[in-house]
Coordinates of C-alpha atoms in Angstrom, one line a residue:
M1323 CA -0.3 0.2 0.4
I1324 CA 1.0 3.7 -0.5
D1325 CA 2.1 5.7 2.9
D1326 CA 4.8 8.8 2.7
F1327 CA 7.3 6.4 2.7
S1328 CA 6.1 4.9 -1.3
L1329 CA 7.7 6.6 -4.2
P1330 CA 4.9 7.6 -6.6
P1331 CA 3.6 5.8 -9.4
T1332 CA 5.8 5.6 -12.5
V1333 CA 3.6 8.1 -15.1
I1334 CA 2.4 6.7 -17.7
R1335 CA 0.8 9.9 -20.5
V1336 CA -1.2 8.0 -23.1
L1337 CA -3.4 9.6 -25.9
I1338 CA -6.3 7.7 -27.1
V1339 CA -7.2 8.9 -30.6
G1340 CA -11.5 8.3 -31.4
D1341 CA -12.6 8.4 -35.1
K1342 CA -15.5 7.9 -37.2
N1343 CA -17.0 7.0 -40.2
A1344 CA -20.3 7.8 -42.3
Q1345 CA -21.9 5.1 -40.1
S1346 CA -20.8 4.9 -36.9
T1347 CA -18.5 7.1 -34.6
I1348 CA -15.3 5.6 -31.4
D1349 CA -16.1 7.7 -28.3
F1350 CA -15.2 7.6 -25.0
G1351 CA -18.9 7.4 -23.7
D1352 CA -20.9 5.1 -21.9
G1353 CA -23.0 3.9 -25.6
D1354 CA -22.2 0.6 -27.1
F1355 CA -18.8 1.9 -29.3
G1356 CA -17.8 3.6 -26.7
L1357 CA -14.6 3.3 -24.8
S1358 CA -15.3 4.3 -21.4
E1359 CA -14.7 0.9 -19.8
L1360 CA -11.2 1.0 -21.3
I1361 CA -10.8 4.5 -20.2
K1362 CA -11.9 3.6 -15.8
A1363 CA -9.6 0.5 -16.2
L1364 CA -6.6 2.2 -17.0
E1365 CA -7.3 5.5 -14.9
I1366 CA -9.0 3.4 -11.6
N1367 CA -5.7 0.8 -11.8
S1368 CA -7.5 -0.7 -8.8
V1369 CA -5.0 -3.7 -8.8
N1370 CA -1.6 -3.9 -7.5
L1371 CA 0.2 -2.6 -10.3
G1372 CA -1.2 0.5 -9.8
L1373 CA 1.0 1.1 -6.5
Y1374 CA 3.8 1.4 -9.0
V1375 CA 2.3 2.9 -11.9
D1376 CA 0.1 6.0 -13.3
F1377 CA -1.8 6.5 -16.3
K1378 CA -2.8 9.8 -17.5
I1379 CA -5.2 9.9 -19.8
T1380 CA -5.4 12.3 -22.6
K1381 CA -8.6 11.5 -24.8
V1382 CA -8.9 12.8 -28.5
H1383 CA -11.2 12.5 -31.6
R1384 CA -10.4 13.3 -35.2
A1385 CA -14.3 14.2 -36.0
T1386 CA -16.2 17.6 -35.5
G1387 CA -19.5 17.6 -33.5
T1388 CA -18.4 14.6 -31.1
D1389 CA -19.4 14.5 -27.4
N1390 CA -15.7 13.9 -26.5
D1391 CA -12.4 16.1 -25.1
K1392 CA -10.7 17.2 -27.8
T1393 CA -12.6 17.3 -31.0
D1394 CA -11.0 17.8 -34.5
F1395 CA -7.8 16.5 -33.6
R1396 CA -4.7 16.7 -36.2
F1397 CA -1.2 15.8 -35.2
N1398 CA 0.1 18.9 -37.4
S1399 CA -1.3 21.3 -34.8
L1400 CA 1.4 22.1 -32.1
E1401 CA -1.8 23.4 -29.8
M1402 CA -3.0 20.1 -30.5
F1403 CA -0.2 17.6 -30.2
N1404 CA 3.1 18.3 -28.5
P1405 CA 5.3 15.0 -29.0
K1406 CA 7.0 15.4 -25.6
D1407 CA 3.6 15.7 -24.1
Y1408 CA 2.9 11.8 -24.4
D1409 CA 4.5 8.5 -23.8
E1410 CA 2.3 6.5 -26.1
I1411 CA -0.7 6.8 -28.9
W1412 CA -3.4 4.5 -29.2
F1413 CA -5.6 5.0 -32.7
F1414 CA -9.2 3.2 -32.6
G1415 CA -9.5 3.8 -36.2
M1416 CA -12.9 3.6 -38.5
S1417 CA -12.8 6.5 -40.9
R1418 CA -12.0 4.6 -44.3
F1419 CA -8.8 6.0 -46.3
V1420 CA -9.2 8.6 -49.5
D1421 CA -7.1 8.1 -52.2
P1422 CA -4.5 11.2 -52.1
V1423 CA -3.7 11.1 -56.1
K1424 CA -7.3 9.8 -57.3
E1425 CA -9.5 12.1 -55.1
P1426 CA -7.2 15.2 -53.6
K1427 CA -10.0 17.4 -52.6
K1428 CA -11.7 14.8 -51.2
F1429 CA -8.3 13.6 -49.5
E1430 CA -8.0 17.0 -47.6
N1431 CA -11.3 17.1 -46.2
S1432 CA -11.6 13.8 -45.3
L1433 CA -10.2 12.0 -41.6
S1434 CA -7.8 10.4 -43.4
L1435 CA -4.1 10.8 -41.4
K1436 CA -1.9 13.5 -44.4
D1437 CA 2.1 13.8 -44.8
D1438 CA 3.0 16.0 -42.2
E1439 CA 0.6 14.2 -39.7
L1440 CA 2.3 10.9 -40.6
K1441 CA 6.3 13.4 -40.4
I1442 CA 5.3 14.1 -36.8
I1443 CA 3.9 10.5 -35.9
S1444 CA 7.1 8.8 -37.3
Q1445 CA 8.9 11.0 -35.7
F1446 CA 7.6 10.3 -32.1
M1447 CA 7.7 6.5 -33.4
D1448 CA 11.4 6.6 -34.1
N1449 CA 12.0 8.7 -30.7
G1450 CA 10.8 5.6 -28.6
G1451 CA 7.6 6.5 -28.9
G1452 CA 4.9 3.3 -28.6
V1453 CA 2.0 2.9 -30.6
F1454 CA -1.3 0.8 -30.4
A1455 CA -4.0 0.2 -33.3
T1456 CA -6.8 -1.5 -34.6
G1457 CA -9.7 -1.1 -36.6
D1458 CA -12.3 -4.1 -37.7
H1459 CA -13.9 -5.7 -40.4
Q1460 CA -13.3 -5.4 -44.4
D1461 CA -11.3 -1.2 -44.8
I1462 CA -12.7 0.0 -41.4
G1463 CA -10.0 2.7 -39.5
N1464 CA -7.9 2.8 -42.9
G1465 CA -8.1 6.0 -43.1
L1466 CA -6.7 6.7 -39.8
C1467 CA -4.4 3.9 -39.7
A1468 CA -3.1 2.1 -43.1
R1469 CA -0.4 5.0 -43.4
I1470 CA 1.4 4.5 -40.2
P1471 CA 4.4 2.8 -40.6
R1472 CA 4.7 -0.6 -39.1
V1473 CA 1.3 -0.6 -37.8
R1474 CA 0.5 -0.7 -42.1
S1475 CA 2.7 -4.1 -42.4
M1476 CA 1.1 -5.5 -39.1
R1477 CA -2.3 -5.7 -39.7
K1478 CA -4.9 -5.8 -42.8
W1479 CA -6.2 -2.5 -43.4
Y1480 CA -7.9 -2.5 -47.2
F1481 CA -10.9 -4.0 -48.8
P1482 CA -11.6 -5.1 -51.4
K1483 CA -8.6 -4.3 -53.2
E1484 CA -4.9 -4.6 -52.5
G1485 CA -3.6 -1.6 -50.2
L1486 CA -1.2 1.4 -51.8
Y1487 CA 1.9 -0.7 -51.7
G1488 CA 0.4 -4.3 -52.0
E1489 CA -1.1 -4.8 -48.5
P1490 CA -2.9 -7.7 -48.5
V1491 CA -7.2 -7.8 -48.6
A1492 CA -9.0 -7.8 -45.0
P1493 CA -11.2 -10.6 -44.2
P1494 CA -14.7 -10.0 -45.5
V1495 CA -18.5 -9.4 -43.2
G1496 CA -21.0 -11.7 -45.0
V1497 CA -23.8 -9.1 -43.7
P1498 CA -26.3 -9.2 -46.6
G1499 CA -28.7 -5.6 -47.2
M1500 CA -25.9 -3.4 -46.0
E1501 CA -24.1 -1.7 -48.9
E1502 CA -21.1 -0.8 -46.6
N1503 CA -20.6 -4.4 -45.8
Q1504 CA -21.5 -6.1 -49.3
D1505 CA -18.5 -8.7 -49.8
Q1506 CA -17.5 -6.9 -53.5
G1507 CA -16.6 -10.4 -55.0
Q1508 CA -15.4 -11.9 -51.5
D1509 CA -16.3 -15.5 -50.3
S1510 CA -18.2 -14.3 -47.0
S1511 CA -18.1 -17.4 -45.5
K1512 CA -14.3 -17.2 -45.0
R1513 CA -15.0 -13.7 -42.5
H1514 CA -13.4 -13.8 -39.1
D1515 CA -16.5 -14.9 -37.1
T1516 CA -15.0 -15.7 -33.7
L1517 CA -18.5 -15.7 -32.2
R1518 CA -18.9 -18.4 -29.1
E1519 CA -22.5 -20.3 -28.6
G1520 CA -24.0 -18.4 -25.8
N1521 CA -26.6 -19.7 -23.1
D1522 CA -29.4 -20.0 -25.0
S1523 CA -29.3 -22.6 -28.7
G1524 CA -27.5 -21.9 -31.8
Y1525 CA -25.4 -18.4 -32.4
Q1526 CA -27.6 -14.9 -32.2
F1527 CA -25.3 -11.4 -33.0
D1528 CA -25.7 -10.4 -29.6
D1529 CA -23.9 -13.4 -28.2
Q1530 CA -20.8 -10.6 -28.4
S1531 CA -22.7 -9.3 -25.7
D1532 CA -22.6 -12.1 -23.2
D1533 CA -20.1 -13.6 -20.5
I1534 CA -18.6 -16.5 -23.0
P1535 CA -15.8 -15.7 -24.5
Q1536 CA -13.7 -16.7 -27.3
Q1537 CA -10.8 -18.6 -26.8
I1538 CA -7.3 -17.7 -28.4
I1539 CA -3.8 -19.0 -28.7
P1540 CA -1.5 -17.2 -27.5
K1541 CA 2.8 -17.4 -28.4
M1542 CA 4.6 -19.5 -26.4
Y1543 CA 8.6 -18.7 -26.0
S1544 CA 10.9 -20.8 -24.4
T1545 CA 14.1 -21.1 -21.9
I1546 CA 15.2 -23.5 -20.0
F1547 CA 17.1 -23.2 -16.3
W1548 CA 17.9 -24.9 -13.3
T1549 CA 17.6 -25.6 -9.6
K1550 CA 18.8 -28.0 -7.3
E1551 CA 15.9 -29.8 -8.4
G1552 CA 17.1 -30.4 -11.8
I1553 CA 16.4 -28.9 -15.3
F1554 CA 13.4 -27.4 -16.8
K1555 CA 12.2 -25.8 -19.4
K1556 CA 9.8 -23.1 -18.9
R1557 CA 7.2 -21.5 -21.0
Y1558 CA 6.7 -17.5 -21.2
P1559 CA 3.9 -15.8 -23.7
H1560 CA 4.4 -12.5 -25.2
P1561 CA 4.6 -9.5 -22.2
L1562 CA 0.8 -8.1 -23.6
L1563 CA -1.0 -11.5 -22.8
S1564 CA 0.6 -12.2 -19.6
K1565 CA -0.7 -12.0 -15.9
S1566 CA 0.3 -12.6 -12.5
R1567 CA 1.7 -16.2 -12.6
G1568 CA -0.9 -17.2 -15.3
V1569 CA -1.9 -16.7 -19.1
I1570 CA -4.5 -14.8 -21.0
N1571 CA -6.1 -16.7 -23.6
V1572 CA -9.3 -15.1 -23.7
L1573 CA -11.2 -11.8 -25.3
P1574 CA -14.6 -11.1 -26.4
D1575 CA -16.1 -12.3 -29.1
H1576 CA -17.3 -11.2 -32.4
M1577 CA -19.0 -12.0 -35.6
H1578 CA -16.7 -10.1 -38.2
E1579 CA -12.9 -9.0 -37.4
G1580 CA -9.8 -7.9 -38.8
E1581 CA -6.5 -10.0 -39.3
C1582 CA -2.7 -9.1 -38.2
Y1583 CA -0.1 -10.7 -39.8
V1584 CA 3.8 -9.9 -40.6
D1585 CA 4.5 -8.7 -44.0
E1586 CA 6.7 -10.4 -46.2
D1587 CA 9.0 -7.3 -47.5
L1588 CA 10.7 -5.6 -44.4
T1589 CA 12.9 -3.1 -46.5
K1590 CA 10.3 -0.4 -47.1
T1591 CA 11.2 3.6 -46.1
F1592 CA 8.7 6.2 -46.6
P1593 CA 9.7 9.6 -47.2
F1594 CA 6.3 12.3 -45.1
D1595 CA 7.0 16.4 -45.8
G1596 CA 10.3 15.7 -45.7
Y1597 CA 11.5 13.5 -43.3
T1598 CA 12.0 9.4 -44.2
I1599 CA 11.9 6.8 -41.9
T1600 CA 13.2 2.7 -41.9
E1601 CA 10.1 0.8 -41.7
Y1602 CA 11.8 -1.8 -39.6
P1603 CA 15.4 -1.1 -38.9
I1604 CA 18.3 -3.3 -38.7
L1605 CA 19.0 -5.6 -35.7
P1606 CA 23.1 -5.1 -35.4
K1607 CA 23.6 -8.8 -34.5
T1608 CA 21.6 -10.5 -37.2
G1609 CA 22.2 -7.9 -39.9
K1610 CA 18.3 -8.2 -41.1
P1611 CA 15.4 -6.0 -40.5
L1612 CA 14.0 -6.6 -36.9
K1613 CA 10.3 -8.2 -37.8
P1614 CA 7.2 -7.8 -35.9
E1615 CA 5.0 -10.9 -34.9
V1616 CA 2.0 -12.3 -34.6
I1617 CA 2.0 -13.4 -31.0
A1618 CA -1.8 -14.6 -30.9
E1619 CA -4.1 -16.6 -33.0
A1620 CA -7.4 -16.6 -33.0
I1621 CA -10.2 -19.5 -34.4
V1622 CA -13.3 -19.5 -36.6
I1623 CA -15.6 -22.4 -35.6
G1624 CA -17.1 -23.9 -38.9
G1625 CA -20.5 -24.4 -40.0
H1626 CA -22.0 -21.6 -38.3
K1627 CA -24.1 -18.2 -39.1
D1628 CA -25.7 -15.8 -37.1
E1629 CA -29.3 -14.3 -38.3
Y1630 CA -26.8 -11.7 -40.2
S1631 CA -24.6 -13.4 -41.9
S1632 CA -25.4 -14.6 -45.5
L1633 CA -23.1 -18.2 -45.4
P1634 CA -22.1 -20.3 -42.6
T1635 CA -18.3 -19.8 -41.5
K1636 CA -15.3 -22.1 -42.5
A1637 CA -13.0 -22.8 -39.7
K1638 CA -9.9 -21.0 -40.1
I1639 CA -7.2 -19.5 -37.6
F1640 CA -5.8 -16.2 -38.3
G1641 CA -3.5 -13.4 -36.4
V1642 CA -5.4 -11.6 -34.1
L1643 CA -2.5 -9.9 -31.9
G1644 CA 0.6 -8.5 -32.9
A1645 CA 3.8 -7.1 -31.7
Y1646 CA 7.1 -5.2 -32.7
D1647 CA 9.7 -4.9 -29.7
G1648 CA 11.2 -1.6 -31.4
H1649 CA 13.3 -1.7 -28.4
K1650 CA 15.5 -3.8 -29.9
V1651 CA 16.4 -1.2 -32.4
N1652 CA 16.0 1.8 -30.5
V1653 CA 12.6 2.7 -31.9
G1654 CA 9.6 2.6 -30.5
R1655 CA 7.0 -0.6 -29.7
V1656 CA 4.4 -1.2 -31.4
A1657 CA 1.2 -3.9 -30.9
V1658 CA -1.7 -4.1 -33.0
D1659 CA -5.4 -5.8 -32.9
A1660 CA -7.6 -7.3 -34.8
T1661 CA -10.1 -5.2 -33.6
W1662 CA -11.5 -2.7 -31.8
H1663 CA -14.9 -4.7 -30.9
H1664 CA -12.1 -6.0 -27.9
F1665 CA -12.3 -2.8 -26.5
I1666 CA -15.6 -0.6 -26.5
N1667 CA -18.7 -1.4 -24.2
I1668 CA -20.7 -3.4 -25.7
N1669 CA -18.3 -6.4 -26.5
V1670 CA -17.0 -6.4 -22.2
I1671 CA -20.8 -4.8 -20.4
G1672 CA -23.1 -5.8 -23.0
E1673 CA -25.6 -4.4 -24.8
T1674 CA -26.8 -0.4 -23.2
P1675 CA -29.5 0.6 -22.2
H1676 CA -28.8 -2.7 -19.6
N1677 CA -31.7 -5.0 -18.8
Q1678 CA -30.4 -6.8 -15.6
D1679 CA -32.9 -9.7 -16.6
D1680 CA -31.5 -10.9 -20.1
I1681 CA -27.9 -11.9 -19.7
K1682 CA -26.5 -10.2 -22.9
H1683 CA -27.0 -6.8 -21.6
Q1684 CA -24.5 -6.9 -18.9
G1685 CA -21.7 -8.5 -20.5
F1686 CA -19.1 -10.6 -18.7
N1687 CA -20.4 -8.3 -15.0
A1688 CA -23.3 -11.2 -15.5
S1689 CA -22.0 -14.1 -13.5
D1690 CA -19.1 -14.4 -11.4
K1691 CA -17.2 -16.6 -14.0
G1692 CA -16.8 -13.9 -16.8
K1693 CA -16.0 -11.4 -14.1
K1694 CA -12.7 -13.0 -14.2
V1695 CA -12.7 -13.3 -17.6
Y1696 CA -13.2 -9.9 -17.6
N1697 CA -10.4 -9.7 -15.4
D1698 CA -8.4 -10.7 -17.6
I1699 CA -9.3 -8.5 -20.1
K1700 CA -8.9 -5.7 -18.2
T1701 CA -5.3 -7.0 -17.9
Y1702 CA -4.4 -7.2 -21.3
W1703 CA -5.4 -4.1 -21.8
R1704 CA -3.2 -2.7 -18.8
N1705 CA -0.4 -4.6 -20.2
I1706 CA -0.6 -2.5 -23.7
G1707 CA -0.1 -0.1 -21.6
V1708 CA 3.0 -0.9 -19.8
W1709 CA 4.7 -2.6 -22.6
L1710 CA 4.2 -0.1 -25.1
A1711 CA 6.0 2.7 -22.8
P1712 CA 9.6 3.9 -23.3
K1713 CA 13.0 2.6 -22.3
K1714 CA 13.6 5.1 -19.6
I1715 CA 9.9 4.6 -18.0
Q1716 CA 10.5 0.8 -18.1
K1717 CA 13.3 1.2 -16.0
S1718 CA 11.5 3.7 -13.9
I1719 CA 8.5 1.1 -13.1
L1720 CA 11.0 -1.5 -12.1
A1721 CA 12.6 1.3 -9.6
T1722 CA 9.9 2.4 -7.8
A1723 CA 8.1 -1.8 -7.7
L1724 CA 12.0 -2.5 -6.0
W1725 CA 11.6 0.4 -3.4
G1726 CA 8.2 -0.7 -2.6
I1727 CA 9.0 -4.6 -2.0
R1728 CA 12.2 -3.9 -0.5
W1729 CA 10.1 -2.4 2.4
S1730 CA 7.6 -5.0 2.9
Y1731 CA 7.5 -8.7 3.7
P1732 CA 9.3 -11.2 2.8
L1733 CA 12.5 -9.1 2.1
V1734 CA 12.0 -6.4 5.1
E1735 CA 12.8 -9.9 6.8
E1736 CA 16.0 -10.9 5.1
L1737 CA 17.4 -7.7 4.9
S1738 CA 18.7 -7.2 8.3
S1739 CA 20.7 -4.6 9.3
R1740 CA 23.4 -7.4 10.0
T1741 CA 23.1 -8.7 6.4
V1742 CA 23.7 -5.6 4.9
Q1743 CA 26.3 -4.3 6.6
E1744 CA 28.2 -7.7 5.9
G1745 CA 27.3 -7.8 2.6
L1746 CA 26.5 -11.4 0.9
S1747 CA 27.8 -14.0 -1.3
R1748 CA 27.1 -14.8 -4.9
E1749 CA 24.9 -17.7 -2.9
G1750 CA 23.1 -14.8 -1.0
I1751 CA 22.8 -12.4 -3.6
L1752 CA 20.8 -15.5 -5.9
Y1753 CA 18.6 -16.1 -3.6
L1754 CA 17.9 -12.3 -2.6
G1755 CA 16.7 -12.4 -6.4
R1756 CA 14.8 -15.4 -6.1
V1757 CA 12.7 -13.7 -3.3
A1758 CA 12.9 -10.3 -4.9
R1759 CA 11.5 -12.2 -8.1
Y1760 CA 8.2 -13.8 -6.4
S1761 CA 7.2 -10.9 -5.0
L1762 CA 7.2 -8.5 -8.2
N1763 CA 5.5 -11.4 -9.3
N1764 CA 2.7 -10.4 -7.0
I1765 CA 2.4 -7.0 -8.3
S1766 CA 2.9 -8.4 -12.2
S1767 CA 3.3 -11.0 -14.4
E1768 CA 6.7 -12.9 -14.2
E1769 CA 6.8 -11.5 -17.9
Q1770 CA 6.5 -7.9 -17.3
V1771 CA 8.9 -7.6 -14.8
I1772 CA 11.9 -9.0 -17.3
Q1773 CA 10.8 -6.5 -19.9
W1774 CA 11.5 -3.9 -16.9
L1775 CA 15.0 -5.5 -16.5
I1776 CA 15.8 -5.8 -19.6
P1777 CA 16.7 -2.1 -20.4
S1778 CA 19.5 -2.1 -17.2
L1779 CA 20.8 -5.2 -19.8
T1780 CA 20.8 -3.9 -23.1
E1781 CA 24.0 -5.4 -24.1
I1782 CA 23.0 -9.7 -23.1
E1783 CA 19.1 -9.1 -24.4
D1784 CA 19.9 -11.9 -26.5
I1785 CA 20.5 -14.1 -23.4
V1786 CA 18.4 -12.8 -21.0
S1787 CA 14.8 -12.1 -23.0
P1788 CA 13.0 -15.5 -23.7
W1789 CA 11.4 -13.0 -26.6
W1790 CA 14.5 -12.6 -28.1
G1791 CA 13.9 -15.1 -31.2
N1792 CA 15.7 -18.5 -30.5
S1793 CA 19.1 -16.7 -31.1
E1794 CA 21.6 -18.9 -31.8
S1795 CA 24.2 -17.3 -29.7
A1796 CA 21.9 -17.4 -26.3
P1797 CA 23.0 -20.4 -24.0
D1798 CA 19.7 -20.6 -22.2
L1799 CA 21.0 -22.4 -19.2
V1800 CA 21.9 -18.8 -18.0
F1801 CA 18.6 -16.6 -18.3
D1802 CA 17.8 -17.7 -14.2
V1803 CA 21.0 -16.8 -13.7
I1804 CA 21.0 -13.8 -15.1
V1805 CA 17.6 -12.2 -14.3
N1806 CA 17.9 -13.5 -10.0
S1807 CA 21.3 -12.6 -9.7
V1808 CA 20.7 -9.0 -11.0
L1809 CA 17.6 -8.4 -9.0
G1810 CA 19.3 -9.7 -6.1
G1811 CA 22.1 -7.0 -6.5
M1812 CA 19.5 -4.3 -7.1
I1813 CA 18.0 -4.8 -3.8
L1814 CA 21.0 -5.4 -2.1
S1815 CA 22.3 -2.4 -3.5
I1816 CA 19.3 -0.6 -2.3
A1817 CA 19.2 -2.2 1.5
K1818 CA 23.2 -0.8 1.9
E1819 CA 22.3 3.1 0.3
F1820 CA 19.1 2.9 2.8
P1821 CA 19.2 1.5 5.6
E1822 CA 16.6 3.1 7.1
R1823 CA 13.1 3.8 6.0
S1824 CA 12.5 7.6 6.1
Q1825 CA 10.9 10.6 4.7
E1826 CA 14.9 12.0 4.1
N1827 CA 16.2 8.0 1.9
K1828 CA 12.3 8.6 0.1
L1829 CA 13.6 12.3 -1.0
R1830 CA 16.9 11.3 -1.6
A1831 CA 15.8 8.0 -3.5
E1832 CA 13.5 10.1 -5.6
R1833 CA 17.0 11.8 -7.2
E1834 CA 19.7 8.8 -6.8
L1835 CA 17.4 5.5 -6.6
N1836 CA 18.6 5.0 -10.6
R1837 CA 22.6 5.6 -9.8
V1838 CA 21.9 2.8 -6.6
L1839 CA 20.2 0.4 -9.2
D1840 CA 23.1 0.7 -11.8
S1841 CA 25.5 0.1 -8.6
G1842 CA 23.0 -3.3 -7.9
V1843 CA 23.1 -4.3 -11.6
Y1844 CA 26.9 -4.4 -11.5
L1845 CA 27.2 -6.8 -8.5
G1846 CA 24.3 -8.6 -9.4
I1847 CA 26.4 -9.3 -12.9
K1848 CA 29.7 -10.4 -10.8
A1849 CA 27.2 -13.2 -8.8
A1850 CA 26.0 -14.4 -12.0
Q1851 CA 29.7 -14.7 -13.8
E1852 CA 30.8 -16.0 -10.7
T1853 CA 28.0 -18.6 -10.5
L1854 CA 28.6 -19.3 -14.2
R1855 CA 32.4 -20.1 -13.8
I1856 CA 31.6 -23.1 -11.4
S1857 CA 28.7 -24.1 -13.2
V1858 CA 31.2 -24.9 -16.3
R1859 CA 34.1 -26.1 -13.9
Q1860 CA 32.0 -28.4 -12.8
I1861 CA 30.6 -29.8 -15.8
E1862 CA 34.0 -30.0 -17.4
S1863 CA 35.1 -31.9 -14.5
I1864 CA 32.0 -34.7 -14.9
S1865 CA 33.1 -34.4 -18.8
S1866 CA 36.7 -35.2 -18.2
Q1867 CA 35.4 -38.3 -15.8
I1868 CA 33.0 -39.3 -18.4
E1869 CA 35.8 -39.0 -20.9
K1870 CA 38.2 -41.3 -19.1
F1871 CA 35.4 -43.7 -18.7
A1872 CA 34.6 -44.2 -22.6
E1873 CA 38.5 -44.6 -22.8
V1874 CA 38.7 -47.2 -20.6
K1875 CA 35.4 -49.2 -21.6
Q1876 CA 37.0 -48.8 -25.1
E1877 CA 39.9 -50.7 -24.0
N1878 CA 38.3 -53.3 -22.1
S1879 CA 36.3 -53.9 -25.3
R1880 CA 39.3 -54.0 -27.5
Q1881 CA 40.9 -56.5 -25.3

């Protein structure tokens, strides 16, 4: 809990951009297509993470005449947007793209991003700012999102034809009688329909508003570590789909989602108003462009349709979430989602006005099981905000959290004054790190904690990151030793530098904690180095014994 001796939570400044088209509007209100639940989940962060992270949300809208905080928003107006005021931008695309070559006048009056805006957004991304983007079925949202570098090639934005640079066609929708949703030669049975049958028989359109989610397939990453009990292989989800001691494998369902993918051509550059952005910078350790990833897939159950569908579905698995870890190449991170139906009110708290007698008007709040699902979904939303934050903020979150757990059980008992004065052996530092890691996992997921640590270990990230991509240079067995040793060194440094929990030490920590933690990284790395050297000697000794045994057996076999 926060008291007078706690460090203030790390602030993450998020700009959320709403959008509209001729039929619908994404706004921040309490209506079906509102984002009020998302905003509350970020601003009223009641989970333990809220002790260490404070989301500051600014809500803006591209259109005029909408009931929002700031309307007619444009990135090329310094009065509206100063890049220094934000750590990340979330785009909820609704408008459709207007081709500036074919219809220049219509383009200028449209909500589509202009080149001077794309220049500012590109610079923001290249300077470390995070970006999240989503739309919906077909080409919904491509006016706002389809030309943003990286976002452009991580999600399908165009329909019914390929995009400006040959981007693939987005999935169809399959709703007859609605002009905007005609499939224009596309097979509507191939729509990305993730509806799950509700509490009543069959599939209905409003099953998207009940308490039954879709199950997704998170991509899992692995590393190997050892303990006294043996060698183990551990599997991790991407940090976006992580929760405290678990994996998020649910999302709201919807009858026609978009699709996330990875473009084959990662070599493009884009000039915007005098600024050229390299879409996927080269990763020095590989000499190749750093790829984005599809980090989760969704499942279309074949052979069903609702009352508005033209054809039954064809079974399919498709990319539902995508991520790009730009921190590896010193640019901002990017996340994309197949649809904003994973965020808007109608898919999480049901249709409005709420009828307490109808489960589909209450969403996930209709049952205890649904509420548990909703907690996972809100964790996913918060994970986006944490993961997208620039490197310096990742370090700040870890510093704040380490300060908090140092003065909490069990570390407050482990770090007696005598222990701190005498210092700790490598075994002691390793043990402290295990305890710290356990305590941090009560605050957030293990995956997020490792992400907070990585900016302090950039030079050896390929060794300590399960998400590196199976680098051949990464000896998996050292992962656990390094992570625990560095966390132990950090905690020990805090205890040495700030032996008492006082107002004076708190104020000093606000100024000097980063320096103290850097010293702790050194202590931890030295302890890890010693541990690994001992392990190598042990392995060499065992190998030598085995080699001698083999020579004896070979000699005996010749006699």
